[in-house]
Amino acid sequence: MVGGRYWEDAPIVALQRGSGAFPDGFLWGTKTSAYQIEGSVDADGRGPSIWDTFSHQTGATRNGDTGDVACDHYRRLDDDLDLLARLGAGAYCFSIAWPRIQPTGTGPANESGLDFYRRLVDGLLRRSIVPVVTLYHWDLPQSLEDAGGWVSRDTVGRFAEYTRIVAEALGDTVSTWITLNEPWCSAWLGYATGEHAPGIRDHGKAAAATHHLLLAHGAALQVLRATIPSAQVGIGLNIQPIRPASDHDDDRAACRRVDGNLNRLYLDPLFKGRYPDDMLEHYSGHAPGFDVVAAGDLETISRPIDFLGVNFYSPTTVCAPTRRAEAQAAGFWIPEPDHRARVGDLNAVQVLRPEVSRTQMGWEIEPGALTEIMVRVHDEYATLPLYVTENGAAFDDYVGPDGEIRDAERIGYLDGHLRAVLDAVGAGVDVRGYFVWSVLDNFEWAHGYSKRFGLTWVDFPSGERIPKASFAWYQRTVRDNALEP
Ligand code: IFM
């Protein structure tokens, strides 16, 4: 934490603007993903996913943590549904583990796997909670990775087949669908930096994976439209403002490259039906790269969606590698490891503003950046409905001697970002809902269990759940459909 002690910082992020009331019908929710919470990785015919394989490799995750047990949600389903009911948020977004449905990523459905999600959806509906289904949150069946994973075009057809199975099984009870969660992470953390499964480091493969993921989105969209004509379908992107450290041309060029990789590489094909020219040129020397694009693909990718899911945590500031010294002289701090520089061969260096508070992930807290990115989507891409499908923060929570978890920083973070949502609404953006990441502390990928994002503390050895102070705060917020003044 920079810029003061945390209890002084927390209120600073809680901006004091407006009445704090949300539009009627605003959808309040929380979100999780299968591998991060379910555990029971061998149960009822589930096959291995790339995250099972990856997390068991030495040094791949902090402390050697895996999702083998995670929050044990698979076996504690009913209790977790009761917890959601107690929270009172009207929606819950979860992901389906593809390897539970098709253990090897192809072939007939595993009915036991489908039954788990049928029970989950029925349990939500019985508690008057709207189910929102994510079809893919990073847990590709290992057999498909062995056949080339997202670098292979065949995976697109497999994803369409899997989507059809799920849509036929749940289509009469689920109306809101997210095809992919954060395809940028699947492509660039999975195939370029190797920080995520499958742990590959090859920029040409990451570019090809980007295209096949987007094509899989388009293919799934068609399947969903054909199978459930009334479905509301979107995709969840981790987009964020990227800023140059200075007005210098080199910093601005670095900023444009990072923006191209993180934002435009996804928004442009989805909403404009083309990849950005500068990114095509940037990756032209990397095979197979965007050479995998075939005639008609961009039409498939850019078919209209019903909403865009915005997953937002933090903005990023970058400088050119040649201007590190100037950035430091201007007061920026340069973290190690330097994420953006390693991602996507972008020739850029991430810098941090020392005066801005950060979460336990080291991510800068700037709620106004959420308003900014949503206004940008609205102004530059499309006026379609937006949902904030992920927003939240990891902090250094702990259970006090009295058994309470007073996560004031998280409340400050969420309050500030919800005010930023209201600012976007005030600026004319059609924001329909907001999902906190996450309702439970869970397996934070390469960070293992060291980062807690939950409204609920999970004691991992015993599985006990303890709602944090932010749980009660969110309960009041959704009940009032408004923030406290
Ligand atoms: O935990 C992740 C989630 O799986 C995807 N979005 C970001 C979260 C926090 O890092």
Short mmCIF file of C-alpha atoms and ligand atoms in Angstrom, two decimals:
data_model
loop_
_atom_site.label_atom_id
_atom_site.label_comp_id
_atom_site.label_asym_id
_atom_site.label_seq_id
_atom_site.Cartn_x
_atom_site.Cartn_y
_atom_site.Cartn_z
CA MET A 1 0.00 0.00 0.00
CA VAL A 2 1.46 3.32 -1.07
CA GLY A 3 0.37 6.83 -0.10
CA GLY A 4 -0.62 6.28 3.52
CA ARG A 5 -1.95 3.64 5.87
CA TYR A 6 -4.71 1.48 4.46
CA TRP A 7 -7.46 2.71 6.74
CA GLU A 8 -6.72 6.21 5.58
CA ASP A 9 -6.63 5.15 1.94
CA ALA A 10 -9.86 3.18 1.89
CA PRO A 11 -12.24 6.18 1.97
CA ILE A 12 -10.19 7.96 -0.69
CA VAL A 13 -11.29 5.50 -3.35
CA ALA A 14 -14.91 5.86 -2.28
CA LEU A 15 -15.75 8.86 -4.43
CA GLN A 16 -18.46 11.17 -3.13
CA ARG A 17 -20.69 11.89 -6.08
CA GLY A 18 -24.36 11.65 -6.97
CA SER A 19 -27.27 10.13 -5.09
CA GLY A 20 -25.91 6.60 -5.22
CA ALA A 21 -29.20 5.19 -6.60
CA PHE A 22 -29.11 2.67 -9.46
CA PRO A 23 -31.60 2.40 -12.32
CA ASP A 24 -34.69 0.26 -11.73
CA GLY A 25 -34.11 -3.32 -12.76
CA PHE A 26 -30.33 -3.05 -12.35
CA LEU A 27 -28.99 -6.61 -12.08
CA TRP A 28 -26.83 -7.28 -9.04
CA GLY A 29 -24.70 -10.38 -9.01
CA THR A 30 -21.57 -12.25 -8.08
CA LYS A 31 -19.38 -14.44 -10.22
CA THR A 32 -17.16 -17.52 -9.90
CA SER A 33 -15.56 -20.02 -12.26
CA ALA A 34 -15.56 -23.81 -12.20
CA TYR A 35 -11.89 -24.61 -11.73
CA GLN A 36 -11.46 -21.90 -9.12
CA ILE A 37 -14.14 -23.22 -6.76
CA GLU A 38 -15.45 -26.69 -7.60
CA GLY A 39 -12.72 -29.19 -6.61
CA SER A 40 -13.81 -32.85 -7.05
CA VAL A 41 -11.69 -33.02 -10.16
CA ASP A 42 -12.11 -36.78 -10.54
CA ALA A 43 -15.78 -36.97 -9.63
CA ASP A 44 -18.55 -38.40 -11.79
CA GLY A 45 -16.53 -38.92 -14.93
CA ARG A 46 -14.85 -35.51 -15.20
CA GLY A 47 -11.77 -35.58 -17.43
CA PRO A 48 -8.56 -33.63 -16.85
CA SER A 49 -8.32 -30.00 -17.95
CA ILE A 50 -5.25 -28.00 -18.87
CA TRP A 51 -5.37 -26.44 -15.40
CA ASP A 52 -5.20 -29.85 -13.70
CA THR A 53 -2.09 -30.64 -15.70
CA PHE A 54 -0.51 -27.21 -15.36
CA SER A 55 -1.13 -26.71 -11.65
CA HIS A 56 0.52 -30.05 -10.90
CA GLN A 57 3.73 -29.02 -12.64
CA THR A 58 6.51 -28.01 -10.28
CA GLY A 59 6.77 -24.24 -9.93
CA ALA A 60 3.68 -23.46 -12.01
CA THR A 61 1.64 -22.08 -9.13
CA ARG A 62 2.48 -20.46 -5.83
CA ASN A 63 3.08 -23.04 -3.12
CA GLY A 64 2.27 -25.79 -5.64
CA ASP A 65 -1.43 -25.06 -5.07
CA THR A 66 -3.96 -26.79 -7.32
CA GLY A 67 -7.73 -26.76 -7.82
CA ASP A 68 -8.06 -30.38 -6.68
CA VAL A 69 -10.24 -29.36 -3.74
CA ALA A 70 -10.49 -25.56 -4.10
CA CYS A 71 -13.64 -24.40 -2.25
CA ASP A 72 -15.11 -27.91 -2.43
CA HIS A 73 -18.11 -26.26 -4.05
CA TYR A 74 -19.01 -29.41 -6.01
CA ARG A 75 -19.83 -31.19 -2.76
CA ARG A 76 -21.09 -28.13 -0.87
CA LEU A 77 -23.44 -26.96 -3.58
CA ASP A 78 -26.57 -26.66 -1.43
CA ASP A 79 -24.81 -24.70 1.31
CA ASP A 80 -23.29 -22.34 -1.26
CA LEU A 81 -26.70 -21.81 -2.85
CA ASP A 82 -28.05 -20.88 0.58
CA LEU A 83 -25.16 -18.45 0.98
CA LEU A 84 -26.09 -16.82 -2.34
CA ALA A 85 -29.71 -16.59 -1.23
CA ARG A 86 -28.59 -14.95 2.01
CA LEU A 87 -26.57 -12.40 0.04
CA GLY A 88 -29.71 -11.41 -1.84
CA ALA A 89 -28.07 -10.54 -5.18
CA GLY A 90 -30.50 -11.30 -7.99
CA ALA A 91 -28.02 -13.05 -10.29
CA TYR A 92 -25.14 -15.50 -10.13
CA CYS A 93 -22.66 -16.08 -12.92
CA PHE A 94 -20.82 -19.41 -12.91
CA SER A 95 -18.86 -21.29 -15.53
CA ILE A 96 -19.33 -24.81 -16.78
CA ALA A 97 -16.34 -27.13 -16.69
CA TRP A 98 -16.09 -28.45 -20.25
CA PRO A 99 -14.24 -31.60 -19.02
CA ARG A 100 -17.22 -32.50 -16.84
CA ILE A 101 -19.47 -32.43 -19.91
CA GLN A 102 -17.08 -34.02 -22.42
CA PRO A 103 -14.18 -35.58 -20.50
CA THR A 104 -11.96 -35.64 -23.59
CA GLY A 105 -13.46 -32.57 -25.25
CA THR A 106 -15.38 -34.51 -27.85
CA GLY A 107 -18.06 -37.16 -28.10
CA PRO A 108 -21.30 -37.70 -26.21
CA ALA A 109 -22.31 -35.82 -23.10
CA ASN A 110 -21.39 -37.08 -19.67
CA GLU A 111 -24.86 -36.94 -18.08
CA SER A 112 -23.47 -36.87 -14.51
CA GLY A 113 -21.57 -33.72 -15.36
CA LEU A 114 -24.65 -32.10 -16.84
CA ASP A 115 -26.67 -33.15 -13.79
CA PHE A 116 -24.44 -31.09 -11.51
CA TYR A 117 -25.19 -27.94 -13.50
CA ARG A 118 -28.88 -28.83 -13.74
CA ARG A 119 -28.96 -29.02 -9.94
CA LEU A 120 -27.08 -25.73 -9.71
CA VAL A 121 -29.46 -23.94 -12.07
CA ASP A 122 -32.57 -25.42 -10.45
CA GLY A 123 -31.22 -24.46 -7.02
CA LEU A 124 -30.70 -20.89 -8.17
CA LEU A 125 -34.13 -20.62 -9.72
CA ARG A 126 -35.76 -22.03 -6.57
CA ARG A 127 -34.06 -19.21 -4.67
CA SER A 128 -35.15 -16.64 -7.27
CA ILE A 129 -31.60 -16.05 -8.48
CA VAL A 130 -31.03 -15.57 -12.21
CA PRO A 131 -28.40 -18.00 -13.56
CA VAL A 132 -25.83 -16.54 -15.93
CA VAL A 133 -23.70 -19.20 -17.60
CA THR A 134 -20.14 -18.78 -18.83
CA LEU A 135 -19.31 -21.55 -21.29
CA TYR A 136 -15.53 -21.22 -21.10
CA HIS A 137 -13.48 -19.92 -18.21
CA TRP A 138 -10.07 -21.37 -19.12
CA ASP A 139 -10.42 -25.10 -18.32
CA LEU A 140 -9.90 -26.67 -21.74
CA PRO A 141 -10.04 -30.49 -21.75
CA GLN A 142 -6.43 -31.71 -21.73
CA SER A 143 -7.04 -34.04 -24.71
CA LEU A 144 -7.88 -31.02 -26.85
CA GLU A 145 -4.69 -29.26 -25.78
CA ASP A 146 -2.78 -32.40 -26.73
CA ALA A 147 -4.29 -32.00 -30.20
CA GLY A 148 -3.11 -28.37 -30.46
CA GLY A 149 -5.45 -26.51 -28.10
CA TRP A 150 -6.54 -23.05 -29.14
CA VAL A 151 -3.74 -22.90 -31.70
CA SER A 152 -5.67 -25.51 -33.68
CA ARG A 153 -8.75 -24.57 -35.69
CA ASP A 154 -10.32 -27.92 -34.80
CA THR A 155 -10.90 -26.67 -31.26
CA VAL A 156 -13.43 -24.20 -32.66
CA GLY A 157 -15.61 -27.03 -33.95
CA ARG A 158 -15.23 -28.90 -30.66
CA PHE A 159 -16.37 -25.80 -28.75
CA ALA A 160 -19.45 -25.48 -30.96
CA GLU A 161 -20.30 -29.13 -30.30
CA TYR A 162 -19.87 -28.67 -26.54
CA THR A 163 -22.00 -25.52 -26.67
CA ARG A 164 -24.80 -27.42 -28.40
CA ILE A 165 -24.78 -30.10 -25.67
CA VAL A 166 -24.95 -27.51 -22.89
CA ALA A 167 -27.54 -25.35 -24.67
CA GLU A 168 -29.81 -28.35 -25.24
CA ALA A 169 -29.47 -29.39 -21.60
CA LEU A 170 -29.95 -25.98 -19.97
CA GLY A 171 -31.65 -23.90 -22.64
CA ASP A 172 -35.08 -24.11 -21.05
CA THR A 173 -33.82 -22.73 -17.72
CA VAL A 174 -30.93 -20.41 -18.61
CA SER A 175 -31.45 -17.36 -20.78
CA THR A 176 -28.22 -15.38 -20.29
CA TRP A 177 -25.00 -16.78 -21.72
CA ILE A 178 -21.39 -15.64 -21.86
CA THR A 179 -19.42 -17.54 -24.49
CA LEU A 180 -15.87 -16.85 -23.29
CA ASN A 181 -14.41 -15.25 -20.23
CA GLU A 182 -11.38 -13.02 -20.95
CA PRO A 183 -10.07 -14.65 -24.13
CA TRP A 184 -7.03 -12.35 -23.83
CA CYS A 185 -5.92 -14.30 -20.74
CA SER A 186 -6.48 -17.67 -22.44
CA ALA A 187 -4.40 -16.56 -25.43
CA TRP A 188 -1.63 -14.38 -24.01
CA LEU A 189 -1.12 -15.73 -20.49
CA GLY A 190 -1.66 -19.29 -21.74
CA TYR A 191 0.37 -19.26 -24.96
CA ALA A 192 2.70 -16.21 -24.80
CA THR A 193 3.95 -15.68 -21.23
CA GLY A 194 3.21 -19.22 -20.05
CA GLU A 195 1.99 -17.94 -16.68
CA HIS A 196 -1.27 -19.78 -17.18
CA ALA A 197 -2.16 -23.19 -18.59
CA PRO A 198 -1.06 -24.65 -20.92
CA GLY A 199 2.18 -22.78 -20.10
CA ILE A 200 3.41 -22.17 -23.66
CA ARG A 201 5.69 -19.24 -24.60
CA ASP A 202 5.22 -18.46 -28.26
CA HIS A 203 3.76 -15.20 -29.54
CA GLY A 204 2.77 -16.63 -32.90
CA LYS A 205 0.76 -19.32 -31.15
CA ALA A 206 -0.84 -16.75 -28.86
CA ALA A 207 -1.95 -14.69 -31.88
CA ALA A 208 -3.42 -17.81 -33.53
CA ALA A 209 -5.11 -18.73 -30.25
CA THR A 210 -6.64 -15.23 -30.13
CA HIS A 211 -8.26 -15.78 -33.50
CA HIS A 212 -9.51 -19.28 -32.74
CA LEU A 213 -10.97 -18.16 -29.42
CA LEU A 214 -12.84 -15.34 -31.12
CA LEU A 215 -13.99 -17.70 -33.85
CA ALA A 216 -15.16 -20.14 -31.17
CA HIS A 217 -17.15 -17.28 -29.65
CA GLY A 218 -18.79 -16.64 -33.03
CA ALA A 219 -19.50 -20.34 -33.55
CA ALA A 220 -21.01 -20.70 -30.07
CA LEU A 221 -23.12 -17.61 -30.65
CA GLN A 222 -24.64 -19.22 -33.76
CA VAL A 223 -25.32 -22.46 -31.88
CA LEU A 224 -26.98 -20.60 -29.01
CA ARG A 225 -29.11 -18.52 -31.39
CA ALA A 226 -30.25 -21.69 -33.18
CA THR A 227 -30.88 -23.71 -30.02
CA ILE A 228 -32.35 -21.04 -27.73
CA PRO A 229 -33.88 -18.31 -29.91
CA SER A 230 -34.62 -16.07 -26.92
CA ALA A 231 -31.11 -16.34 -25.42
CA GLN A 232 -29.21 -13.20 -24.45
CA VAL A 233 -25.62 -13.82 -25.49
CA GLY A 234 -22.44 -11.87 -24.81
CA ILE A 235 -18.72 -12.25 -24.22
CA GLY A 236 -16.66 -11.11 -21.22
CA LEU A 237 -13.56 -9.04 -22.03
CA ASN A 238 -10.88 -7.79 -19.67
CA ILE A 239 -10.53 -4.34 -21.17
CA GLN A 240 -9.00 -1.31 -19.50
CA PRO A 241 -7.63 2.16 -20.26
CA ILE A 242 -3.95 2.13 -21.22
CA ARG A 243 -2.08 5.41 -20.72
CA PRO A 244 1.35 6.63 -21.83
CA ALA A 245 3.72 7.69 -19.06
CA SER A 246 4.36 10.94 -20.94
CA ASP A 247 3.49 12.75 -24.15
CA HIS A 248 6.73 11.60 -25.74
CA ASP A 249 6.14 9.89 -29.10
CA ASP A 250 7.88 6.71 -27.97
CA ASP A 251 5.71 6.38 -24.87
CA ARG A 252 2.59 7.06 -26.92
CA ALA A 253 3.62 4.40 -29.43
CA ALA A 254 4.22 1.89 -26.61
CA CYS A 255 0.80 2.77 -25.21
CA ARG A 256 -0.83 2.19 -28.59
CA ARG A 257 0.80 -1.24 -28.91
CA VAL A 258 -0.41 -2.35 -25.48
CA ASP A 259 -3.87 -0.95 -26.16
CA GLY A 260 -3.84 -2.83 -29.47
CA ASN A 261 -2.99 -6.13 -27.85
CA LEU A 262 -5.26 -5.86 -24.83
CA ASN A 263 -8.28 -3.92 -26.08
CA ARG A 264 -8.46 -3.40 -29.85
CA LEU A 265 -7.42 -6.95 -30.76
CA TYR A 266 -10.75 -8.06 -29.26
CA LEU A 267 -13.07 -5.08 -29.62
CA ASP A 268 -12.26 -4.40 -33.30
CA PRO A 269 -13.05 -7.88 -34.67
CA LEU A 270 -16.15 -8.19 -32.48
CA PHE A 271 -17.64 -4.81 -33.34
CA LYS A 272 -15.93 -3.73 -36.56
CA GLY A 273 -15.35 -7.09 -38.22
CA ARG A 274 -11.58 -6.59 -38.69
CA TYR A 275 -8.34 -6.88 -36.80
CA PRO A 276 -6.45 -3.61 -36.19
CA ASP A 277 -3.89 -3.03 -38.98
CA ASP A 278 -1.11 -2.14 -36.55
CA MET A 279 -1.57 -5.43 -34.68
CA LEU A 280 -1.65 -7.48 -37.89
CA GLU A 281 1.60 -5.82 -38.85
CA HIS A 282 3.06 -6.26 -35.38
CA TYR A 283 2.49 -10.01 -35.40
CA SER A 284 3.22 -10.55 -39.09
CA GLY A 285 6.62 -12.07 -38.34
CA HIS A 286 5.22 -14.56 -35.83
CA ALA A 287 3.97 -17.87 -37.24
CA PRO A 288 1.28 -19.01 -37.43
CA GLY A 289 -0.10 -15.72 -36.06
CA PHE A 290 -3.00 -14.20 -37.90
CA ASP A 291 -2.25 -16.25 -41.02
CA VAL A 292 -4.83 -18.65 -39.58
CA VAL A 293 -7.65 -16.18 -40.44
CA ALA A 294 -9.81 -17.65 -43.21
CA ALA A 295 -12.44 -16.10 -45.47
CA GLY A 296 -15.70 -15.54 -43.61
CA ASP A 297 -14.19 -15.81 -40.12
CA LEU A 298 -14.58 -12.14 -39.29
CA GLU A 299 -18.23 -12.20 -40.35
CA THR A 300 -18.73 -15.05 -37.87
CA ILE A 301 -16.88 -13.21 -35.12
CA SER A 302 -18.70 -9.91 -35.62
CA ARG A 303 -22.27 -11.23 -35.60
CA PRO A 304 -24.28 -8.99 -33.24
CA ILE A 305 -24.26 -9.88 -29.57
CA ASP A 306 -26.84 -8.80 -27.01
CA PHE A 307 -24.47 -7.39 -24.42
CA LEU A 308 -20.80 -6.97 -23.68
CA GLY A 309 -19.39 -8.14 -20.37
CA VAL A 310 -16.73 -5.78 -19.03
CA ASN A 311 -14.30 -7.33 -16.55
CA PHE A 312 -12.47 -4.46 -14.92
CA TYR A 313 -9.90 -4.22 -12.16
CA SER A 314 -7.33 -1.53 -12.96
CA PRO A 315 -5.90 0.78 -15.63
CA THR A 316 -2.31 0.42 -16.90
CA THR A 317 0.34 3.05 -17.61
CA VAL A 318 3.30 2.23 -19.86
CA CYS A 319 6.47 3.79 -21.21
CA ALA A 320 8.86 2.77 -23.98
CA PRO A 321 11.75 0.59 -22.75
CA THR A 322 14.16 3.32 -23.88
CA ARG A 323 12.41 5.80 -21.58
CA ARG A 324 12.57 3.92 -18.28
CA ALA A 325 14.97 6.47 -16.80
CA GLU A 326 12.73 9.41 -17.77
CA ALA A 327 9.70 7.63 -16.32
CA GLN A 328 11.52 7.01 -13.06
CA ALA A 329 12.72 10.62 -12.97
CA ALA A 330 9.09 11.70 -13.43
CA GLY A 331 8.20 9.74 -10.29
CA PHE A 332 6.91 6.44 -11.68
CA TRP A 333 7.83 3.18 -10.05
CA ILE A 334 8.76 0.25 -12.26
CA PRO A 335 7.59 -3.07 -10.81
CA GLU A 336 9.33 -6.38 -11.25
CA PRO A 337 8.25 -8.57 -12.87
CA ASP A 338 7.20 -6.19 -15.56
CA HIS A 339 4.01 -7.77 -16.88
CA ARG A 340 3.05 -5.77 -19.93
CA ALA A 341 6.59 -5.85 -21.31
CA ARG A 342 6.53 -9.63 -21.35
CA VAL A 343 3.06 -9.92 -22.80
CA GLY A 344 2.66 -9.98 -26.54
CA ASP A 345 6.18 -8.88 -27.48
CA LEU A 346 4.99 -5.31 -27.13
CA ASN A 347 8.18 -3.43 -26.42
CA ALA A 348 6.58 -1.57 -23.54
CA VAL A 349 7.23 -1.25 -19.82
CA GLN A 350 4.51 -1.03 -17.21
CA VAL A 351 4.97 1.81 -14.72
CA LEU A 352 3.10 2.55 -11.49
CA ARG A 353 2.08 5.82 -9.91
CA PRO A 354 3.41 5.83 -6.35
CA GLU A 355 0.62 8.09 -5.13
CA VAL A 356 -2.11 5.67 -6.25
CA SER A 357 -3.21 2.92 -3.84
CA ARG A 358 -2.91 -0.67 -5.03
CA THR A 359 -4.59 -3.96 -4.21
CA GLN A 360 -2.75 -7.03 -2.96
CA MET A 361 -2.30 -8.01 -6.63
CA GLY A 362 -0.33 -4.79 -7.09
CA TRP A 363 -3.10 -3.39 -9.29
CA GLU A 364 -3.70 0.37 -9.11
CA ILE A 365 -7.06 1.44 -7.74
CA GLU A 366 -8.69 4.01 -9.99
CA PRO A 367 -12.48 3.68 -10.22
CA GLY A 368 -12.77 6.43 -12.82
CA ALA A 369 -10.94 4.17 -15.27
CA LEU A 370 -13.98 1.88 -15.28
CA THR A 371 -16.17 4.79 -16.37
CA GLU A 372 -13.57 5.67 -18.99
CA ILE A 373 -13.42 2.23 -20.60
CA MET A 374 -17.21 1.87 -20.69
CA VAL A 375 -17.61 5.31 -22.25
CA ARG A 376 -14.96 4.34 -24.81
CA VAL A 377 -16.87 1.19 -25.78
CA HIS A 378 -20.03 3.25 -26.12
CA ASP A 379 -18.38 6.03 -28.16
CA GLU A 380 -16.00 4.01 -30.35
CA TYR A 381 -17.65 0.62 -30.74
CA ALA A 382 -21.31 0.09 -29.93
CA THR A 383 -24.14 1.38 -27.80
CA LEU A 384 -25.21 -2.11 -26.75
CA PRO A 385 -26.02 -2.96 -23.11
CA LEU A 386 -22.98 -3.46 -20.90
CA TYR A 387 -22.69 -5.50 -17.75
CA VAL A 388 -19.72 -5.19 -15.43
CA THR A 389 -19.25 -8.95 -15.34
CA GLU A 390 -16.25 -8.83 -12.99
CA ASN A 391 -14.96 -6.27 -10.55
CA GLY A 392 -13.37 -6.80 -7.17
CA ALA A 393 -10.10 -6.86 -5.31
CA ALA A 394 -7.74 -8.99 -3.28
CA PHE A 395 -6.60 -7.51 0.00
CA ASP A 396 -4.72 -8.77 3.00
CA ASP A 397 -7.84 -10.01 4.81
CA TYR A 398 -7.63 -11.91 8.05
CA VAL A 399 -9.98 -13.36 10.63
CA GLY A 400 -9.79 -11.21 13.74
CA PRO A 401 -9.70 -12.62 17.27
CA ASP A 402 -13.47 -12.09 17.42
CA GLY A 403 -14.00 -14.13 14.24
CA GLU A 404 -14.84 -11.07 12.11
CA ILE A 405 -13.20 -10.11 8.81
CA ARG A 406 -13.30 -6.32 8.54
CA ASP A 407 -12.36 -5.84 4.88
CA ALA A 408 -12.79 -2.08 4.77
CA GLU A 409 -10.50 -1.75 1.75
CA ARG A 410 -12.72 -4.07 -0.31
CA ILE A 411 -15.81 -2.09 0.64
CA GLY A 412 -14.00 1.09 -0.38
CA TYR A 413 -12.93 -0.48 -3.67
CA LEU A 414 -16.41 -1.77 -4.54
CA ASP A 415 -18.14 1.42 -3.46
CA GLY A 416 -15.77 3.49 -5.62
CA HIS A 417 -16.28 1.32 -8.67
CA LEU A 418 -20.04 1.26 -8.27
CA ARG A 419 -19.99 5.07 -8.22
CA ALA A 420 -17.95 4.85 -11.41
CA VAL A 421 -20.73 2.70 -12.90
CA LEU A 422 -23.23 5.42 -11.97
CA ASP A 423 -21.00 7.96 -13.70
CA ALA A 424 -21.06 5.84 -16.84
CA VAL A 425 -24.86 5.63 -16.65
CA GLY A 426 -24.92 9.40 -16.21
CA ALA A 427 -22.77 9.74 -19.33
CA GLY A 428 -25.36 7.80 -21.34
CA VAL A 429 -23.88 4.29 -21.22
CA ASP A 430 -26.48 1.52 -20.97
CA VAL A 431 -25.05 -0.38 -17.98
CA ARG A 432 -27.50 -3.10 -16.97
CA GLY A 433 -25.76 -4.85 -14.08
CA TYR A 434 -22.72 -5.49 -11.95
CA PHE A 435 -21.13 -8.75 -10.75
CA VAL A 436 -18.64 -8.83 -7.88
CA TRP A 437 -15.62 -11.05 -8.35
CA SER A 438 -16.08 -13.06 -6.23
CA VAL A 439 -18.58 -14.42 -3.74
CA LEU A 440 -15.96 -16.82 -2.31
CA ASP A 441 -12.20 -16.65 -1.80
CA ASN A 442 -10.90 -19.12 -4.34
CA PHE A 443 -8.01 -20.52 -6.39
CA GLU A 444 -6.41 -17.47 -7.97
CA TRP A 445 -4.65 -19.35 -10.77
CA ALA A 446 -0.85 -19.02 -10.65
CA HIS A 447 -1.18 -17.22 -7.30
CA GLY A 448 -2.81 -20.29 -5.77
CA TYR A 449 -4.73 -19.51 -2.59
CA SER A 450 -2.54 -16.54 -1.65
CA LYS A 451 -4.94 -13.92 -3.03
CA ARG A 452 -8.43 -13.58 -1.56
CA PHE A 453 -11.05 -11.81 -3.69
CA GLY A 454 -14.16 -13.07 -1.87
CA LEU A 455 -17.04 -11.41 -0.07
CA THR A 456 -16.82 -14.63 1.93
CA TRP A 457 -13.71 -15.95 3.67
CA VAL A 458 -13.01 -19.58 2.89
CA ASP A 459 -10.95 -21.52 5.39
CA PHE A 460 -9.39 -23.85 2.83
CA PRO A 461 -8.34 -26.72 5.13
CA SER A 462 -11.83 -27.10 6.60
CA GLY A 463 -13.94 -25.50 3.87
CA GLU A 464 -15.70 -23.27 6.41
CA ARG A 465 -17.25 -20.10 4.95
CA ILE A 466 -17.30 -16.84 6.95
CA PRO A 467 -19.00 -13.84 5.36
CA LYS A 468 -16.76 -10.78 5.51
CA ALA A 469 -17.91 -7.24 6.34
CA SER A 470 -18.14 -6.63 2.57
CA PHE A 471 -20.77 -9.39 2.34
CA ALA A 472 -23.09 -7.47 4.66
CA TRP A 473 -22.27 -4.24 2.84
CA TYR A 474 -23.15 -5.78 -0.55
CA GLN A 475 -26.32 -7.26 0.97
CA ARG A 476 -27.46 -3.74 1.93
CA THR A 477 -26.43 -2.27 -1.41
CA VAL A 478 -28.43 -4.76 -3.48
CA ARG A 479 -31.38 -4.54 -1.11
CA ASP A 480 -31.49 -0.74 -1.42
CA ASN A 481 -30.49 -0.72 -5.10
CA ALA A 482 -28.33 2.18 -3.97
CA LEU A 483 -25.06 3.02 -2.30
CA GLU A 484 -25.03 4.58 1.10
CA PRO A 485 -24.50 8.34 0.84
O1 IFM B 1 -9.75 -14.73 -10.69
C1 IFM B 1 -9.74 -14.05 -11.90
C2 IFM B 1 -10.82 -14.56 -12.82
O2 IFM B 1 -10.71 -15.92 -13.05
C3 IFM B 1 -10.75 -13.86 -14.16
N1 IFM B 1 -10.72 -12.44 -14.00
C4 IFM B 1 -9.80 -11.87 -13.04
C5 IFM B 1 -9.95 -12.57 -11.70
C6 IFM B 1 -8.98 -11.96 -10.68
O3 IFM B 1 -7.67 -12.09 -11.13
#
